[in-house]
Coordinates of C-alpha atoms in Angstrom, one line a residue:
M10 CA -21.1 -18.0 33.6
K11 CA -17.4 -18.6 32.5
I12 CA -18.3 -18.2 28.8
R13 CA -20.1 -15.0 29.4
I14 CA -17.1 -13.6 31.3
W15 CA -14.8 -14.7 28.4
I16 CA -17.2 -13.0 25.9
I17 CA -17.1 -9.8 27.9
L18 CA -13.3 -9.9 28.2
L19 CA -12.8 -10.6 24.7
F20 CA -15.0 -7.7 23.7
T21 CA -13.2 -5.3 26.1
V22 CA -9.9 -6.4 24.5
Q23 CA -11.1 -5.9 21.1
T24 CA -12.6 -2.6 21.9
A25 CA -9.3 -1.4 23.4
L26 CA -7.4 -2.6 20.3
A27 CA -9.7 -0.5 18.1
Q28 CA -9.1 2.9 19.7
R29 CA -7.0 4.9 17.4
G30 CA -5.9 6.9 20.4
S31 CA -3.9 4.0 21.6
Y32 CA -1.6 4.2 18.6
A33 CA 0.1 7.4 18.7
D34 CA 3.0 7.9 16.3
V35 CA 3.1 4.3 14.7
L36 CA 4.9 6.1 11.9
D37 CA 7.3 9.0 12.6
L38 CA 5.8 12.0 10.5
R39 CA 8.1 14.6 12.0
T40 CA 10.2 16.3 9.2
L41 CA 12.2 19.4 8.3
P42 CA 10.7 21.8 6.1
P43 CA 10.5 20.1 2.7
V44 CA 10.9 21.8 -0.6
G45 CA 10.5 20.9 -4.3
I46 CA 10.3 17.3 -5.4
S47 CA 12.1 15.8 -2.4
I48 CA 9.5 13.2 -1.6
E49 CA 11.5 10.9 0.8
N50 CA 9.4 12.1 3.8
N51 CA 6.8 10.1 5.6
V52 CA 3.6 11.7 5.0
F53 CA -0.2 11.6 6.2
S54 CA -3.0 11.5 3.6
D55 CA -6.4 9.8 4.0
F56 CA -9.8 9.3 2.2
G57 CA -8.0 8.8 -1.2
A58 CA -6.8 12.6 -1.3
W59 CA -4.1 13.6 -3.8
H60 CA -2.3 15.6 -1.2
G61 CA -0.5 15.0 2.1
Y62 CA 1.1 16.6 5.1
A63 CA 3.8 15.9 7.7
L64 CA 4.4 17.1 11.3
P65 CA 7.1 19.6 12.1
A66 CA 10.3 18.4 13.6
R67 CA 11.6 21.8 14.7
R68 CA 10.3 23.9 17.5
E69 CA 10.4 26.9 15.3
D70 CA 7.8 25.3 13.1
N71 CA 5.4 24.9 15.9
G72 CA 1.9 26.2 14.7
A73 CA 2.5 24.8 11.0
F74 CA 1.9 21.5 9.6
M75 CA 4.5 20.7 6.8
G76 CA 3.2 20.8 3.3
P77 CA 1.1 20.1 1.4
L78 CA 2.7 17.5 -0.8
L79 CA 0.7 17.4 -4.1
M80 CA 0.6 13.9 -5.7
D81 CA -0.7 14.0 -9.2
M82 CA 1.4 12.4 -12.0
S83 CA 4.5 13.5 -10.0
G84 CA 5.0 14.6 -6.4
K85 CA 5.9 18.0 -5.4
W86 CA 5.7 20.1 -2.2
L87 CA 3.6 23.1 -2.9
S88 CA 5.3 24.9 0.1
A89 CA 7.4 24.0 3.2
S90 CA 4.1 25.0 5.2
F91 CA 1.5 26.9 3.5
S92 CA -0.8 27.5 6.4
R93 CA 1.5 28.7 9.3
L94 CA -0.1 30.2 12.5
S95 CA 1.3 33.2 14.3
L96 CA -0.3 34.9 17.4
S97 CA 0.1 38.6 18.6
E98 CA -0.9 40.1 21.8
S99 CA -0.6 44.0 22.4
N100 CA 1.4 44.2 19.2
E101 CA 3.9 41.6 20.5
V102 CA 4.3 38.4 18.4
L103 CA 4.3 35.2 20.7
N104 CA 7.4 33.0 19.9
L105 CA 5.5 29.8 19.3
G106 CA 9.0 28.0 19.0
E107 CA 9.1 28.6 22.9
A108 CA 5.8 27.0 23.6
A109 CA 5.3 23.7 25.4
A110 CA 4.5 21.7 22.5
N111 CA 2.8 18.3 22.1
V112 CA 3.0 17.1 18.5
V113 CA 1.6 13.8 17.6
Y114 CA 0.1 11.6 14.7
Y115 CA -2.9 9.3 15.4
P116 CA -4.3 7.2 12.6
G117 CA -6.4 9.7 10.4
L118 CA -5.4 12.8 12.6
L119 CA -2.5 15.2 13.0
Q120 CA -2.6 17.3 16.1
Q121 CA -0.6 20.0 17.8
R122 CA -1.1 21.2 21.4
L123 CA 0.8 24.5 22.3
R124 CA 0.9 26.1 25.8
I125 CA 2.5 29.7 25.9
N126 CA 1.8 32.9 28.0
D127 CA -1.4 31.4 29.4
F128 CA -2.6 30.7 25.9
A129 CA -3.6 27.0 25.1
V130 CA -3.6 26.5 21.2
D131 CA -5.0 23.2 19.6
Q132 CA -4.7 22.4 15.9
Q133 CA -5.9 19.3 14.4
L134 CA -6.0 18.2 10.7
I135 CA -8.2 15.7 9.2
F136 CA -9.4 14.6 5.9
V137 CA -13.1 14.8 5.0
S138 CA -13.1 13.6 1.3
G139 CA -10.8 12.5 -1.5
R140 CA -10.2 16.3 -2.2
E141 CA -10.6 18.2 1.1
A142 CA -8.8 18.4 4.5
L143 CA -9.8 20.5 7.5
L144 CA -7.5 22.5 9.6
H145 CA -9.1 23.4 12.9
T146 CA -7.6 25.9 15.3
K147 CA -8.9 26.4 19.0
I148 CA -7.5 29.1 21.4
W149 CA -8.2 29.2 25.1
N150 CA -7.5 32.2 27.3
A151 CA -6.2 30.6 30.5
T152 CA -6.6 33.8 32.6
S153 CA -9.1 35.5 34.5
R154 CA -9.1 38.6 32.4
A155 CA -10.3 39.3 28.9
R156 CA -7.6 39.4 26.2
K157 CA -7.3 40.6 22.7
V158 CA -5.2 38.5 20.3
R159 CA -4.3 38.9 16.6
V160 CA -4.6 35.5 14.6
Q161 CA -2.8 35.2 11.4
Y162 CA -2.1 32.4 9.0
S163 CA 0.5 32.9 6.2
G164 CA 2.2 30.8 3.5
E165 CA 4.5 31.1 0.4
A166 CA 4.3 29.3 -2.9
R167 CA 4.5 30.6 -6.6
G168 CA 1.4 31.5 -8.4
I169 CA -0.7 32.5 -5.4
S170 CA -4.0 34.3 -6.1
G171 CA -6.5 35.4 -3.5
G172 CA -10.1 36.6 -3.1
N173 CA -13.5 35.8 -1.5
S174 CA -11.9 34.6 1.6
A175 CA -10.0 31.9 -0.4
I176 CA -6.2 31.4 -1.5
T177 CA -5.7 29.4 -4.7
V178 CA -2.4 28.1 -6.1
Q179 CA -1.8 25.2 -8.5
G180 CA -5.1 23.4 -8.0
F181 CA -4.7 23.8 -4.1
V182 CA -7.3 26.0 -2.3
I183 CA -7.4 27.3 1.2
R184 CA -10.9 28.6 2.2
F185 CA -11.1 30.6 5.3
P186 CA -14.4 31.6 7.1
E187 CA -16.4 34.1 5.2
G188 CA -15.4 37.6 5.6
T189 CA -11.7 36.9 6.5
A190 CA -9.4 39.7 5.3
L191 CA -6.7 38.5 2.9
Q192 CA -3.5 40.0 1.5
A193 CA -1.9 38.1 -1.3
D194 CA 0.6 38.7 -4.2
S195 CA 2.1 36.0 -6.6
T196 CA 4.3 34.4 -4.0
Q197 CA 2.8 34.8 -0.5
Y198 CA -0.3 35.6 1.4
S199 CA -1.6 36.3 4.9
A200 CA -5.1 36.1 6.5
A201 CA -5.4 38.0 9.9
W202 CA -8.2 38.9 12.2
E203 CA -8.6 40.1 15.8
V204 CA -10.1 38.0 18.5
T205 CA -11.4 39.1 22.1
L206 CA -11.2 36.1 24.4
P207 CA -13.3 36.5 27.6
P208 CA -11.8 35.0 30.8
G209 CA -11.5 31.3 30.5
G210 CA -13.0 31.6 27.1
S211 CA -12.0 30.3 23.6
Y212 CA -12.1 30.9 20.0
E213 CA -12.3 28.4 17.3
Q214 CA -11.7 28.6 13.5
T215 CA -11.9 26.0 10.6
Q216 CA -10.2 26.3 7.2
V217 CA -10.8 24.0 4.3
Q218 CA -7.6 23.0 2.5
A219 CA -8.3 21.2 -0.7
Y220 CA -6.5 19.9 -3.7
Y221 CA -8.4 19.2 -7.0
P222 CA -6.1 17.5 -9.6
G223 CA -7.3 18.6 -13.1
E224 CA -10.7 19.7 -11.7
T225 CA -12.5 22.9 -10.8
E226 CA -14.6 22.7 -7.7
A227 CA -15.5 25.0 -4.7
P228 CA -14.7 23.8 -1.2
R229 CA -17.8 22.8 0.9
D230 CA -18.8 23.9 4.4
Y231 CA -18.0 21.4 7.2
D232 CA -18.9 21.2 10.9
F233 CA -15.6 20.2 12.2
A234 CA -16.8 18.6 15.5
E235 CA -19.2 16.4 13.6
E236 CA -16.5 15.4 10.9
L237 CA -13.8 14.7 13.8
R238 CA -16.5 12.2 15.2
K239 CA -17.0 10.6 11.9
N240 CA -13.2 10.5 11.3
E241 CA -12.6 8.8 14.7
K242 CA -15.4 6.4 14.2
R243 CA -14.2 5.5 10.8
W244 CA -10.5 4.8 11.9
N245 CA -11.9 2.8 14.9
T246 CA -13.7 0.7 12.5
Y247 CA -10.9 -0.1 10.4
L248 CA -8.8 -1.3 13.4
A249 CA -11.8 -3.1 14.9
R250 CA -12.1 -5.0 11.5
F251 CA -8.6 -5.9 11.5
F252 CA -8.2 -7.1 15.0
A253 CA -11.5 -9.0 15.0
G254 CA -10.5 -12.7 14.9
T255 CA -6.8 -12.0 15.0
K256 CA -4.9 -14.2 17.3
Q257 CA -3.0 -12.7 20.2
L258 CA -0.3 -10.3 19.0
A259 CA 2.4 -8.6 21.1
P260 CA 2.2 -4.9 21.6
A261 CA 5.0 -4.1 19.0
E262 CA 3.0 -6.5 16.5
K263 CA -0.1 -4.5 17.0
R264 CA 1.6 -1.2 16.4
L265 CA 3.1 -2.8 13.2
A266 CA -0.3 -3.9 12.0
V267 CA -1.7 -0.3 12.5
K268 CA 1.5 1.2 10.9
C269 CA 0.7 -1.0 7.9
I270 CA -2.8 0.1 7.8
V271 CA -1.8 3.9 7.8
T272 CA 0.8 3.1 5.1
L273 CA -1.9 1.8 2.7
M274 CA -4.3 4.5 3.5
S275 CA -1.7 7.2 2.9
N276 CA -1.0 5.6 -0.6
W277 CA -4.7 5.5 -1.5
R278 CA -5.8 7.6 -4.4
S279 CA -9.5 8.3 -5.2
A280 CA -10.8 8.1 -8.8
S281 CA -9.3 11.2 -10.7
K282 CA -9.0 12.0 -14.3
D283 CA -8.2 8.7 -16.1
I284 CA -8.2 6.5 -12.9
L285 CA -11.8 5.6 -12.9
H286 CA -12.0 3.7 -9.4
D287 CA -10.0 4.3 -6.2
G288 CA -6.6 2.6 -6.2
V289 CA -3.6 2.5 -4.1
F290 CA 0.0 3.8 -5.3
P291 CA 2.8 1.4 -4.5
S292 CA 4.6 4.2 -2.6
V293 CA 4.3 8.0 -2.2
N294 CA 8.1 8.2 -1.8
Y295 CA 9.0 7.1 -5.4
Q296 CA 8.3 9.2 -8.4
G297 CA 8.1 6.1 -10.7
F298 CA 5.3 4.6 -8.5
Y299 CA 2.8 7.6 -9.0
G300 CA 0.2 5.3 -10.7
V301 CA -1.8 2.0 -9.9
W302 CA 0.0 -1.3 -10.7
S303 CA -1.7 -4.6 -11.5
W304 CA 0.5 -7.1 -9.5
D305 CA 0.6 -4.6 -6.6
S306 CA -3.2 -4.1 -6.6
W307 CA -3.9 -7.8 -6.4
K308 CA -1.7 -8.1 -3.2
Q309 CA -2.8 -4.8 -1.8
A310 CA -6.4 -5.9 -2.0
A311 CA -5.8 -9.2 -0.2
G312 CA -4.3 -7.1 2.7
I313 CA -6.7 -4.1 2.5
V314 CA -9.9 -6.3 2.7
T315 CA -9.0 -7.2 6.4
F316 CA -9.9 -3.7 7.5
F317 CA -11.5 -1.7 4.5
P318 CA -13.4 -4.1 2.0
A319 CA -14.8 -1.3 -0.2
L320 CA -11.3 -0.1 -1.1
A321 CA -10.0 -3.6 -1.7
K322 CA -12.8 -4.0 -4.3
D323 CA -12.2 -0.7 -6.1
N324 CA -8.4 -1.4 -6.1
I325 CA -9.1 -4.4 -8.2
R326 CA -11.8 -2.6 -10.2
C327 CA -9.6 0.2 -11.3
M328 CA -7.2 -2.1 -13.2
F329 CA -10.0 -4.0 -14.9
D330 CA -11.5 -0.8 -16.1
Y331 CA -8.7 -0.8 -18.7
Q332 CA -8.9 -4.6 -19.6
N333 CA -8.6 -4.8 -23.5
E334 CA -10.7 -6.8 -25.8
A335 CA -8.3 -9.7 -25.9
G336 CA -8.6 -10.0 -22.0
M337 CA -5.2 -8.4 -21.2
V338 CA -4.7 -6.2 -18.1
A339 CA -2.1 -3.4 -18.3
D340 CA 1.0 -3.4 -16.1
C341 CA 0.1 -0.1 -14.7
I342 CA -2.3 2.7 -15.2
Y343 CA -2.1 6.5 -14.5
A344 CA -4.1 9.6 -14.0
D345 CA -3.3 10.3 -17.7
K346 CA -4.1 7.1 -19.6
Q347 CA -1.7 7.9 -22.4
E348 CA 1.0 6.9 -20.0
N349 CA -0.6 3.5 -19.2
N350 CA 2.0 0.6 -19.6
W351 CA 0.6 -2.0 -22.3
R352 CA 4.0 -3.5 -23.0
D353 CA 3.3 -6.2 -20.5
T354 CA 0.9 -7.4 -17.8
K355 CA 1.9 -9.0 -14.3
P356 CA 1.5 -12.6 -13.0
P357 CA -2.1 -13.9 -12.6
L358 CA -3.1 -13.3 -9.0
A359 CA -6.4 -11.3 -9.7
A360 CA -8.7 -14.4 -9.0
W361 CA -6.7 -15.0 -5.8
A362 CA -7.5 -11.4 -4.8
V363 CA -11.2 -11.5 -5.7
W364 CA -11.5 -14.8 -3.7
E365 CA -9.9 -13.1 -0.7
V366 CA -12.2 -10.4 -0.8
Y367 CA -15.2 -12.8 -1.1
R368 CA -13.7 -14.8 1.8
H369 CA -13.7 -11.8 4.0
T370 CA -17.0 -10.1 2.8
G371 CA -19.3 -12.9 1.5
D372 CA -20.2 -10.3 -1.3
T373 CA -21.7 -12.6 -4.2
A374 CA -22.4 -9.5 -6.3
F375 CA -18.7 -8.6 -6.5
V376 CA -17.9 -12.1 -7.5
K377 CA -20.4 -12.0 -10.3
E378 CA -19.2 -8.6 -11.4
M379 CA -15.6 -9.8 -11.7
L380 CA -15.8 -13.4 -12.8
P381 CA -16.2 -12.8 -16.6
K382 CA -13.4 -10.4 -16.5
L383 CA -11.2 -13.0 -14.6
V384 CA -12.0 -15.6 -17.1
R385 CA -11.0 -13.5 -20.0
Y386 CA -7.8 -12.7 -18.4
H387 CA -7.1 -16.2 -17.6
H388 CA -7.8 -17.4 -21.2
W389 CA -5.5 -14.6 -22.6
W390 CA -2.5 -16.2 -21.1
Y391 CA -3.0 -19.3 -23.1
Q392 CA -3.9 -17.4 -26.2
Q393 CA -0.8 -15.0 -25.9
R394 CA 1.8 -16.5 -23.7
D395 CA 2.0 -20.3 -24.7
H396 CA 4.4 -20.3 -27.7
D397 CA 4.3 -23.9 -28.4
Q398 CA 0.5 -24.3 -27.5
N399 CA 1.6 -27.1 -25.0
G400 CA -0.5 -25.8 -22.1
L401 CA 2.4 -24.3 -20.3
C402 CA 2.9 -20.5 -20.5
E403 CA 5.8 -18.3 -20.6
Y404 CA 6.3 -14.5 -19.7
G405 CA 6.4 -12.2 -22.5
A406 CA 5.6 -8.8 -23.9
T407 CA 3.5 -7.0 -26.4
D408 CA 6.5 -5.0 -27.9
G409 CA 9.0 -7.9 -28.3
T410 CA 11.5 -6.5 -25.9
R411 CA 13.1 -8.6 -23.5
I412 CA 13.0 -5.9 -20.8
A413 CA 9.2 -5.9 -20.8
A414 CA 9.1 -9.6 -20.6
A415 CA 11.1 -9.6 -17.5
W416 CA 8.8 -6.8 -16.2
E417 CA 5.8 -9.3 -16.8
S418 CA 7.2 -11.8 -14.4
G419 CA 7.5 -9.1 -11.7
M420 CA 11.0 -10.0 -11.0
D421 CA 12.7 -7.5 -13.3
N422 CA 16.3 -8.6 -13.2
A423 CA 16.0 -12.1 -11.8
V424 CA 19.1 -14.3 -12.6
R425 CA 16.9 -17.1 -14.1
F426 CA 16.1 -14.9 -17.3
D427 CA 19.8 -13.9 -17.9
S428 CA 20.1 -16.3 -21.0
A429 CA 16.5 -16.0 -22.2
V430 CA 15.5 -14.5 -25.7
M431 CA 12.2 -13.5 -27.2
L432 CA 10.0 -15.7 -29.5
R433 CA 7.2 -14.2 -31.6
N434 CA 3.8 -15.6 -31.1
G435 CA 1.8 -13.2 -33.3
D436 CA 0.7 -9.7 -33.6
S437 CA 1.6 -7.9 -30.3
A438 CA 2.5 -11.2 -28.7
W439 CA 5.9 -12.4 -27.8
S440 CA 7.2 -14.9 -25.3
L441 CA 10.4 -15.6 -23.7
N442 CA 11.9 -19.0 -24.8
Q443 CA 11.4 -19.9 -21.1
E444 CA 8.5 -21.8 -19.4
S445 CA 8.3 -20.3 -15.8
V446 CA 7.3 -22.5 -13.0
D447 CA 5.9 -19.9 -10.9
L448 CA 3.7 -18.5 -13.8
N449 CA 2.2 -21.9 -14.3
A450 CA 1.8 -22.5 -10.4
Y451 CA -0.2 -19.3 -10.4
L452 CA -2.3 -20.3 -13.3
Y453 CA -3.0 -23.7 -11.6
A454 CA -4.1 -21.8 -8.5
E455 CA -6.3 -19.4 -10.6
K456 CA -8.1 -22.3 -12.2
L457 CA -9.1 -23.5 -8.8
Y458 CA -10.0 -20.1 -7.7
L459 CA -12.1 -19.6 -10.8
A460 CA -14.0 -22.8 -10.0
K461 CA -14.7 -21.6 -6.6
L462 CA -15.9 -18.4 -7.7
A463 CA -17.9 -19.8 -10.4
R464 CA -19.8 -21.9 -7.8
V465 CA -20.4 -18.9 -5.9
A466 CA -21.8 -17.1 -8.9
G467 CA -24.1 -20.1 -9.4
D468 CA -22.1 -21.7 -12.3
A469 CA -21.5 -25.4 -12.0
N470 CA -18.8 -25.4 -14.7
T471 CA -16.2 -28.0 -13.4
S472 CA -13.8 -27.7 -16.4
Y473 CA -11.4 -25.5 -14.4
V474 CA -10.8 -28.3 -11.9
A475 CA -10.2 -30.9 -14.5
D476 CA -7.9 -28.3 -16.3
A477 CA -6.0 -27.9 -12.9
D478 CA -5.6 -31.6 -12.3
R479 CA -3.9 -32.0 -15.6
L480 CA -1.7 -28.9 -15.2
R481 CA -0.6 -30.1 -11.7
T482 CA 0.8 -33.3 -13.2
R483 CA 2.6 -31.4 -15.9
I484 CA 4.2 -29.0 -13.4
R485 CA 5.2 -31.8 -11.2
E486 CA 6.7 -33.7 -14.0
R487 CA 8.3 -30.8 -16.0
F488 CA 9.4 -28.4 -13.4
Y489 CA 10.7 -30.4 -10.5
N490 CA 14.2 -31.5 -10.4
G491 CA 14.5 -34.6 -8.3
R492 CA 18.2 -34.5 -8.2
A493 CA 18.3 -30.9 -6.8
G494 CA 15.0 -31.2 -4.8
Y495 CA 13.7 -27.9 -6.2
F496 CA 11.4 -26.6 -8.8
Y497 CA 12.9 -24.7 -11.8
D498 CA 12.0 -23.0 -14.9
R499 CA 12.7 -24.8 -18.4
M500 CA 13.9 -23.5 -21.7
L501 CA 11.7 -24.5 -24.7
Q502 CA 13.1 -27.2 -26.8
A503 CA 16.2 -27.7 -24.5
P504 CA 17.1 -30.3 -22.1
G505 CA 17.4 -29.6 -18.3
H506 CA 16.2 -27.0 -16.0
V507 CA 17.4 -23.3 -15.4
E508 CA 19.0 -24.2 -12.1
I509 CA 18.7 -21.1 -10.3
N510 CA 17.4 -21.2 -6.8
G511 CA 15.0 -18.4 -6.2
P512 CA 11.5 -18.0 -4.9
E513 CA 9.8 -19.3 -7.9
G514 CA 10.8 -22.7 -6.6
W515 CA 8.4 -22.4 -3.5
I516 CA 5.6 -21.1 -5.4
P517 CA 4.3 -24.6 -6.2
L518 CA 3.9 -25.0 -2.4
W519 CA 1.9 -21.7 -2.0
A520 CA -0.3 -23.0 -4.9
G521 CA -0.6 -26.6 -3.6
V522 CA 0.7 -28.2 -6.6
A523 CA 3.8 -30.0 -5.2
T524 CA 3.6 -33.5 -3.8
A525 CA 4.5 -34.2 -0.1
A526 CA 7.9 -35.5 -1.0
Q527 CA 8.6 -32.4 -3.4
A528 CA 7.4 -29.9 -0.8
A529 CA 9.7 -31.8 1.9
A530 CA 12.6 -31.2 -0.4
V531 CA 11.8 -27.6 -1.1
K532 CA 11.6 -27.2 2.7
Q533 CA 15.0 -28.3 3.2
K534 CA 16.4 -25.6 1.0
M535 CA 14.2 -23.0 2.6
Q536 CA 15.5 -23.8 6.1
D537 CA 19.1 -24.0 4.9
T538 CA 21.1 -21.1 6.3
T539 CA 23.5 -21.2 3.5
E540 CA 20.7 -20.7 1.0
F541 CA 17.4 -19.1 2.1
N542 CA 17.3 -19.0 6.0
T543 CA 19.3 -15.9 6.2
Y544 CA 19.3 -13.2 8.9
V545 CA 16.1 -12.0 7.3
P546 CA 14.9 -15.1 5.6
L547 CA 13.9 -16.0 2.1
P548 CA 15.7 -13.7 -0.2
T549 CA 15.0 -13.7 -3.9
L550 CA 18.2 -15.5 -4.8
S551 CA 20.0 -18.1 -2.9
A552 CA 22.7 -16.6 -0.7
A553 CA 25.0 -19.3 -2.2
H554 CA 24.7 -18.2 -5.7
K555 CA 27.6 -16.2 -7.1
A556 CA 25.3 -13.3 -8.5
F557 CA 23.9 -12.8 -5.0
A558 CA 23.9 -9.1 -4.6
P559 CA 21.3 -7.6 -2.4
L560 CA 22.6 -4.0 -2.5
K561 CA 22.9 -4.0 -6.3
G562 CA 20.5 -6.5 -7.5
Y563 CA 16.7 -5.5 -7.2
W564 CA 15.7 -9.2 -7.6
R565 CA 19.1 -10.7 -7.0
G566 CA 19.0 -11.1 -3.3
P567 CA 16.6 -8.7 -1.4
V568 CA 13.9 -9.9 0.7
W569 CA 10.5 -9.1 -1.0
L570 CA 7.6 -9.6 1.4
D571 CA 5.3 -11.0 -1.1
Q572 CA 7.5 -13.8 -1.9
F573 CA 8.4 -14.2 1.8
A574 CA 4.6 -14.5 2.5
F575 CA 4.0 -17.0 -0.3
G576 CA 6.9 -19.0 1.1
T577 CA 5.7 -19.2 4.7
E578 CA 2.0 -19.9 3.5
G579 CA 3.5 -22.7 1.4
L580 CA 5.1 -24.2 4.4
R581 CA 1.9 -24.0 6.5
R582 CA -0.1 -25.7 3.7
Y583 CA 2.2 -28.7 3.8
G584 CA 2.1 -28.8 7.7
Y585 CA 5.5 -27.0 8.4
R586 CA 3.8 -24.5 10.7
Q587 CA 6.7 -24.3 13.2
L588 CA 9.1 -23.5 10.5
A589 CA 6.8 -21.0 8.9
T590 CA 6.4 -19.1 12.4
A591 CA 10.1 -19.1 13.1
L592 CA 10.9 -17.5 9.6
E593 CA 8.1 -14.9 10.3
N594 CA 9.5 -14.1 13.7
K595 CA 12.9 -13.5 12.1
L596 CA 11.5 -11.3 9.7
L597 CA 9.7 -9.2 12.1
H598 CA 12.6 -8.8 14.7
H599 CA 15.5 -8.7 12.2
A600 CA 14.0 -6.5 9.1
E601 CA 15.1 -3.0 9.9
G602 CA 12.4 -0.7 11.7
L603 CA 9.4 -3.1 11.3
L604 CA 8.6 -2.9 15.0
A605 CA 9.7 0.7 15.3
A606 CA 8.1 4.0 14.0
T607 CA 10.1 3.8 10.8
P608 CA 8.7 3.1 7.4
V609 CA 8.0 -0.2 5.8
H610 CA 10.3 -0.7 3.0
E611 CA 10.0 -2.3 -0.6
N612 CA 12.5 -5.1 0.4
Y613 CA 15.2 -5.8 3.0
H614 CA 18.7 -6.8 2.9
P615 CA 18.9 -10.5 3.9
L616 CA 22.3 -10.5 5.8
T617 CA 22.0 -7.2 7.6
G618 CA 18.3 -6.4 7.7
K619 CA 18.6 -3.0 6.2
G620 CA 15.6 -1.5 4.6
L621 CA 16.0 -1.3 0.7
N622 CA 14.6 0.9 -2.1
A623 CA 11.2 2.7 -1.8
K624 CA 9.8 3.4 1.7
N625 CA 6.2 3.2 2.8
F626 CA 5.7 0.4 0.2
S627 CA 2.1 -1.0 -0.1
W628 CA 2.3 -4.6 -1.0
S629 CA 4.9 -5.0 1.9
A630 CA 2.3 -3.4 4.1
A631 CA -0.4 -5.6 2.7
H632 CA 1.5 -8.9 3.2
L633 CA 2.6 -7.9 6.8
L634 CA -1.2 -7.5 7.5
M635 CA -1.8 -11.0 6.2
I636 CA 1.2 -12.6 8.0
L637 CA 0.0 -11.0 11.3
K638 CA -3.6 -12.0 10.7
N639 CA -2.5 -15.4 10.2
K640 CA 0.1 -15.9 12.8

């Protein structure tokens, strides 16, 4: 009987957690009317659409959703508000700015409720595909007499054309119900009609708002009530999947989890032009991130699979769509493949991501699909990035430039590379003259993941395990400095280590390559308040180093949440659960805005907690989901 009651209570709790209506405004989407290419605003997008919206921050913008923001190869606001509602009765315009207003963002839904002059006006905006959104308006007559009202939508943008109940501009289309009278010139439009509302009666209207980047397509017809039901069910399913099996979280932590989910979903882009599978942008708020990036994709997938497995799989596939014959995966890809960056790749975490997908889904077919590609990518490192063919790899580039080699590490301006130079390995293959401990620890972990994936696929190949055993010994011997008690890079054909204390030193704990004694020594540095146990813990450079500069140095001091998460996972792996939990709690409570309705940042200042660089950053959101899931 007690077990049955416990199951019922657990089901009730999980059901409550999974209701999107419990998570209003987990991210503040209210904004002043945006213009041009100013893309710092928080925005709402869904279903992999290439356009998004925000909520109005001013009363005078009641009746309008801000935008749309168009997000193709670059981001720009088509208009401050391209579909603005106004109402008139007896030739008198109602001032919606004076209405009692409730403006709210729920996961997957923007909503305005306005009350003025015994009219009730509800506006709801949802996405129904990777191209189309629906704006639904419902107007109630709250009196006991019939009333005639003039309903008008209007907007401004350059290059407008109108006809057949539709407005078109720059690939964006608004389709009104058939027969709607339109007036349009090259810069503005209006659509207006008269409605008679019976006593206590209502009127409803739905318009399709669609953006077709590089495509020509006609918007489809939709039943809004049915689409709203599907939208709510879909979002409640995302939340239910994440919270299922998650340990007890505080209310603010639950809201953070949902904020991370909506961050990833707003950065989702469906297949378009030369992006062949759905993928996730690093951030909608930074022009340089309007593409899909390999390192980001692996981390995003490991977080996304906790609530949306299909997107996690496609987020991996979209990068491997461009794997070349040698096995290399590009650093990043774009809707225009001519812009793809083949100068470098990123650290090998793809097999880890595929394993995370399998661990959550049990999808054997996906493993079989990806395994040959992962194997080619793994061997590419040893063919193209092992200068002296000693079984230990270096970061490098295809064009011989040091900047591309630093990009390949993912830690663009890390202090440890300050003295490194390039060495030629062959045609379009160069290495830094520096073997990196994190790269080889990642490759060690990848061998073990490949072995596990091979078993899932029915391949009894055990060579990966044997190779990993040999590599583990090499890493322990070559990269660990017993005097300092830390792991460091090594220069080729040079004595000693590159003694820079950075997160690369704890990656051997995440990979499980360190001995117990080595892990204990690394743990001492991680908990040292003069080095890594800062106000926001685990910065990308020891706070004691003279080059420590979080405000000026991208990888010279800020706390990046991927490296943070690898650090706490590594501590747990070696039994230091209490320290890992303490560091995670410091992060959650000290990093600016994590437990508030403000965006998740690319990284954080370790001494002040200030959010730094790009906002609404996908891999930060993904790793926060993993941290919360595993707390």
